[in-house]
Coordinates of N, CA and C in Angstrom, one line a residue:
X1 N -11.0 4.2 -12.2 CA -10.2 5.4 -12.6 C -8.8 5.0 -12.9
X2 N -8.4 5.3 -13.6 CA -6.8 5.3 -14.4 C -5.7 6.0 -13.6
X3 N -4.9 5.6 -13.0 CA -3.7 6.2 -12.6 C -3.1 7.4 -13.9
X4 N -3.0 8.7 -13.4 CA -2.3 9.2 -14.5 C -0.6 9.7 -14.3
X5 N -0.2 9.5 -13.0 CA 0.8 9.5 -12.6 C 1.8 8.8 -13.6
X6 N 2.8 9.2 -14.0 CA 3.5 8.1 -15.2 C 4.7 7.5 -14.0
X7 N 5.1 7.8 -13.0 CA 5.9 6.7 -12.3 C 5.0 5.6 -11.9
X8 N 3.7 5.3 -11.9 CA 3.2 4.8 -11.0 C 1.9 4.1 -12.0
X9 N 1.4 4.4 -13.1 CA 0.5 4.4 -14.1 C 0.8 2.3 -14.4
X10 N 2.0 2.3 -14.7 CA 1.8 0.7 -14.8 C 3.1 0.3 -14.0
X11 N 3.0 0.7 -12.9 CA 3.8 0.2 -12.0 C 3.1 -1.3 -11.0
X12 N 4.0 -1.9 -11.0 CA 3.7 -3.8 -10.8 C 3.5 -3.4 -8.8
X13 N 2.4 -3.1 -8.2 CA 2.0 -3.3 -6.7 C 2.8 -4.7 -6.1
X14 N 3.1 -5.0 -5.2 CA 3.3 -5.7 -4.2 C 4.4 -7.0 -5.0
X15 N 5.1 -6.4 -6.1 CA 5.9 -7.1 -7.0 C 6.8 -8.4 -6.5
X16 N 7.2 -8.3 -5.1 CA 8.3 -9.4 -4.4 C 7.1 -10.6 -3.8
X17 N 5.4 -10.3 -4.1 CA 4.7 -11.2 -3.3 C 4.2 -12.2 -4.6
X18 N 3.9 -11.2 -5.4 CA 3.4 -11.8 -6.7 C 4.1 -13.2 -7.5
X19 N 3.8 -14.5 -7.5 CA 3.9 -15.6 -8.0 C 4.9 -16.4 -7.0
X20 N 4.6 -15.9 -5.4 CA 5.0 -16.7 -4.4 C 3.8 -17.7 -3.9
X21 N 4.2 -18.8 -4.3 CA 2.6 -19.5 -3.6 C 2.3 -19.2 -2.0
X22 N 3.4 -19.3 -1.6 CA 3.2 -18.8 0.4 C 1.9 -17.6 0.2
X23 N 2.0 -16.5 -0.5 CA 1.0 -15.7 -0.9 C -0.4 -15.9 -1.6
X24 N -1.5 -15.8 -1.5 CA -2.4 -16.3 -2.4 C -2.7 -15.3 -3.4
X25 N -2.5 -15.4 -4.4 CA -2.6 -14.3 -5.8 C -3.7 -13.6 -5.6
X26 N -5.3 -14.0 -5.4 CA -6.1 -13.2 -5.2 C -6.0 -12.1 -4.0
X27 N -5.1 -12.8 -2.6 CA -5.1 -11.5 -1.9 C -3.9 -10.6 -2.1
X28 N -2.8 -11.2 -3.1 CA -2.0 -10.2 -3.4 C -2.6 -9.0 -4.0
X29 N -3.9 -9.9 -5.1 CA -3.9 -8.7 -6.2 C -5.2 -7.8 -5.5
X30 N -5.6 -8.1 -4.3 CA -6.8 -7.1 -3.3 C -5.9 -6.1 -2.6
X31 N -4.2 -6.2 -2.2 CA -3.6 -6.1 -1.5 C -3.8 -4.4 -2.8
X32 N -2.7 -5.2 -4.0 CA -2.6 -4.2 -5.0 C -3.6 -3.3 -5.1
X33 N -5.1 -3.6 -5.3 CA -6.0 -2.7 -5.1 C -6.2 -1.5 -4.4
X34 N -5.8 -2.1 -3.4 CA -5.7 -0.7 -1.9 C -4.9 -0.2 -2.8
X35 N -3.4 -0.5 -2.7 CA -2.3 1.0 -3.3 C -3.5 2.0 -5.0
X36 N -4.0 1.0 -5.4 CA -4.1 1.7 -6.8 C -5.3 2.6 -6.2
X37 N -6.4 2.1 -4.9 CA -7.6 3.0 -5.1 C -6.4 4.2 -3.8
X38 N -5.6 4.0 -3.1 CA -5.1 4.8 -2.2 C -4.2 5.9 -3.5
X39 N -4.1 5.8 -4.6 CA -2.9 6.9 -5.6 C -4.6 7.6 -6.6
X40 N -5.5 6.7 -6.6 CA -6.8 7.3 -6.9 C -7.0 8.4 -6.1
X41 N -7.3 7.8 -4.8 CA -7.7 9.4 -3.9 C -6.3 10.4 -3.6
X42 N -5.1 10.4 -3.4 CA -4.5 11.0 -3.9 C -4.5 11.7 -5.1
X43 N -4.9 11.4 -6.4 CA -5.5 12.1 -7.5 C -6.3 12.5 -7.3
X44 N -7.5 12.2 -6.9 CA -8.8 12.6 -6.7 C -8.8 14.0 -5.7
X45 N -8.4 14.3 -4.6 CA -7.9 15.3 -3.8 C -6.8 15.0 -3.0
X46 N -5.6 16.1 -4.1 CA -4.2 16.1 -3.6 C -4.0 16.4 -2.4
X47 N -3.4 15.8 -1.2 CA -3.0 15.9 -0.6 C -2.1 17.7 0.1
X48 N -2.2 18.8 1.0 CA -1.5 19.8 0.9 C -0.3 19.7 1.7
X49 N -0.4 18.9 2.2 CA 1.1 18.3 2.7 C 0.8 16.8 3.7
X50 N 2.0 16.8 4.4 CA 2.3 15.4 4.9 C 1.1 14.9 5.7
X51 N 0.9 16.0 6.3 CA -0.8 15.2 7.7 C -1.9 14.7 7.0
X52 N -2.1 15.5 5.3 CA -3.3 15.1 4.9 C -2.7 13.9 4.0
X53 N -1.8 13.5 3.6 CA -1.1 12.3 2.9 C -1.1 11.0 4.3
X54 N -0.7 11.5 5.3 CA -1.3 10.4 6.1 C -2.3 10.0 6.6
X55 N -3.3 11.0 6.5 CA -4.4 10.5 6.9 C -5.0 9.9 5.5
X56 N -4.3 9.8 4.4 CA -4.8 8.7 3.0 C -4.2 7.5 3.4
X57 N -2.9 7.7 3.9 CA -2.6 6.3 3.8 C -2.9 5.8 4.9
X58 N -3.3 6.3 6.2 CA -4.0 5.6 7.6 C -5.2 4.6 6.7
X59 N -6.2 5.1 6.5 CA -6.9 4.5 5.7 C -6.5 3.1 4.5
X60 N -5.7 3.5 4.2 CA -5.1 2.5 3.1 C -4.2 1.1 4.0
X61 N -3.9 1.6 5.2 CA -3.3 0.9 6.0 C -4.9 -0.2 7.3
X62 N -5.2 1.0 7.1 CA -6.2 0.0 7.7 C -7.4 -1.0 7.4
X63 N -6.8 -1.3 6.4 CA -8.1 -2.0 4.7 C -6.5 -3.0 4.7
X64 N -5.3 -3.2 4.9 CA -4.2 -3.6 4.7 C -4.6 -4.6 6.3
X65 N -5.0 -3.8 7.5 CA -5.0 -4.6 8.4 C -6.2 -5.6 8.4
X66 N -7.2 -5.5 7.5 CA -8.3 -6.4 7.7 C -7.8 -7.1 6.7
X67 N -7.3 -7.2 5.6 CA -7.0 -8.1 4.4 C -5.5 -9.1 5.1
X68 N -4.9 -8.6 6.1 CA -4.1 -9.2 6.8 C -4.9 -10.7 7.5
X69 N -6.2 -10.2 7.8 CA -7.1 -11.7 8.4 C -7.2 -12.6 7.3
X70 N -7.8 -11.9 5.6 CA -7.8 -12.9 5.2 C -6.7 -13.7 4.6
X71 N -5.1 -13.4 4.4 CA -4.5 -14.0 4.3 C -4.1 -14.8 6.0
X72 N -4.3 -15.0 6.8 CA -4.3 -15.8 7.9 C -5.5 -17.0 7.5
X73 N -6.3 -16.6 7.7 CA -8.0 -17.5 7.0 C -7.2 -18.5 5.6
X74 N -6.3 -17.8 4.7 CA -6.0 -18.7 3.6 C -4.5 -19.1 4.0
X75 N -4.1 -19.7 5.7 CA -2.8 -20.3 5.9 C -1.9 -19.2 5.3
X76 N -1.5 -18.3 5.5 CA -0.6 -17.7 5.0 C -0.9 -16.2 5.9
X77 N 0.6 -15.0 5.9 CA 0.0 -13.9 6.6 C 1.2 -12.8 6.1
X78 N 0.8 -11.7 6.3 CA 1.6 -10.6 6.2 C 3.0 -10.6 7.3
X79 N 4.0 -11.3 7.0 CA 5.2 -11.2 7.0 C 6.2 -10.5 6.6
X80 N 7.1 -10.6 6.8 CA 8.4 -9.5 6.7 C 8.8 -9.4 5.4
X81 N 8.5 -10.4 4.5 CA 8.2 -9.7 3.4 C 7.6 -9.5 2.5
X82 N 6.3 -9.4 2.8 CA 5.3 -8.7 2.5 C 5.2 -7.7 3.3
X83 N 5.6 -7.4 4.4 CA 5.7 -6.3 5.3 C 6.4 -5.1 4.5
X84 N 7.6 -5.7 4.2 CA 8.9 -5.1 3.2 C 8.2 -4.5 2.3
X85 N 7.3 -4.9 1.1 CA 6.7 -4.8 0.0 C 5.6 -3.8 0.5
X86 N 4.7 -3.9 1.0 CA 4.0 -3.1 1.5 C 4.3 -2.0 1.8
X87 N 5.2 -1.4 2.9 CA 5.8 -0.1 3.1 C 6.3 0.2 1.9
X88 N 7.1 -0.7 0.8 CA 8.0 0.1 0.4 C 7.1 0.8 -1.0
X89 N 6.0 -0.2 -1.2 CA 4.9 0.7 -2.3 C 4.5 2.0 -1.7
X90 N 4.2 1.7 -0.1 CA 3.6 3.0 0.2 C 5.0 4.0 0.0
X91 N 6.0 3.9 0.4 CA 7.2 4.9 0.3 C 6.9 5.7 -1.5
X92 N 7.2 4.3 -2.0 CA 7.7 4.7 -3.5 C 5.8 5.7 -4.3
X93 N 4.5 5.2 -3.8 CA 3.6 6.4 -3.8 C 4.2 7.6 -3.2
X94 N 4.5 7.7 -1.9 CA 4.8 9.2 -1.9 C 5.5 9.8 -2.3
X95 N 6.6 9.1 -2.8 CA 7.8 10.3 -3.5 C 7.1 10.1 -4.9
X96 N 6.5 9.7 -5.7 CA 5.5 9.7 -6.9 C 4.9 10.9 -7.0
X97 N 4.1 11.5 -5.6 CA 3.4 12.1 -5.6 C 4.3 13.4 -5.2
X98 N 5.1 13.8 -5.1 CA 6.3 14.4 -4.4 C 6.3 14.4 -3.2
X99 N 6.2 13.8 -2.1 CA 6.2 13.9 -0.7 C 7.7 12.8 -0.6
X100 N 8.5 13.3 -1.1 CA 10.2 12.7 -0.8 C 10.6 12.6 0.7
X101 N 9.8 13.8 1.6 CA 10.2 13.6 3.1 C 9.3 12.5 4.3
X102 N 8.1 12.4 3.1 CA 7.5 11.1 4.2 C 8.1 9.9 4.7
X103 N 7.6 9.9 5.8 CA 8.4 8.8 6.8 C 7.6 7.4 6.9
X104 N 8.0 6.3 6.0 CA 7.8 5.2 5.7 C 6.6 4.9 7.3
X105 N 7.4 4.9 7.9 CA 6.9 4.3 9.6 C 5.6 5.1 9.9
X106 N 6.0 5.9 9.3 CA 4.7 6.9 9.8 C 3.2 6.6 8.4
X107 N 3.7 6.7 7.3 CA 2.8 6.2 6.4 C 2.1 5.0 6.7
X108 N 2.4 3.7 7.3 CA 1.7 3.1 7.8 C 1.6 2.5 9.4
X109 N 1.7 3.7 9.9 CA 1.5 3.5 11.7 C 0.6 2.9 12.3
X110 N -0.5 2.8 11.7 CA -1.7 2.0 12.6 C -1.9 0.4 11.9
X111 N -0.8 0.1 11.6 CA -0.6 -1.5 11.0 C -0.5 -1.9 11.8
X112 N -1.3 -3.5 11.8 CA -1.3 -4.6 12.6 C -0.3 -6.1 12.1
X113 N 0.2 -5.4 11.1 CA 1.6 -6.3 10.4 C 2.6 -6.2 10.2

């Protein structure tokens, strides 16, 4: 399914990880996946405010904690920045979506990175 959001439609996911070798490109671009299938179900059923927006991104965060193994498995891991990058896609989804008052910390609270 196609993002139809136009801030977000060809917006570059996890952009500061992308053509770092420390990073392995294929889990960057699995990484990217979550955000695009997490603004999918956001499209798919909007959110009516903040609790049901986090309980999308809980989910999207916890597919972030298991992909966190496999960059460990490939010598490499979710770091500070990739940590950085990670939160700040999730940020820049919710104000996409209009949720300007969501709390980055809270968007991904059950992270293990």
């Amino acid at each position: 399914m196609a993002i139809t959001n136009e801030q977000l439609a060809e917006y570059e996911f996890l952009r500061s990880m992308r053509g770092d070798d420390y990073y392995p490109a294929h889990l960057v671009a699995k990484g990217g996946d979550i955000l695009h299938a997490l603004c999918e179900r956001i499209e798919a059923e909007p959110p009516r405010g903040l609790d049901e927006l986090y309980e999308l991104t809980q989910v999207a965060t916890e597919q972030f904690n298991l992909l966190a193994e496999e960059f460990d498995a490939a010598d490499s891991e979710i770091e500070t920045v990739a940590r950085e990058a990670i939160a700040e896609d999730f940020a820049h989804i919710a104000q996409a979506y209009g949720f300007a008052d969501a709390d980055v910390e809270e968007l991904v609270a059950d992270r293990d990175w």
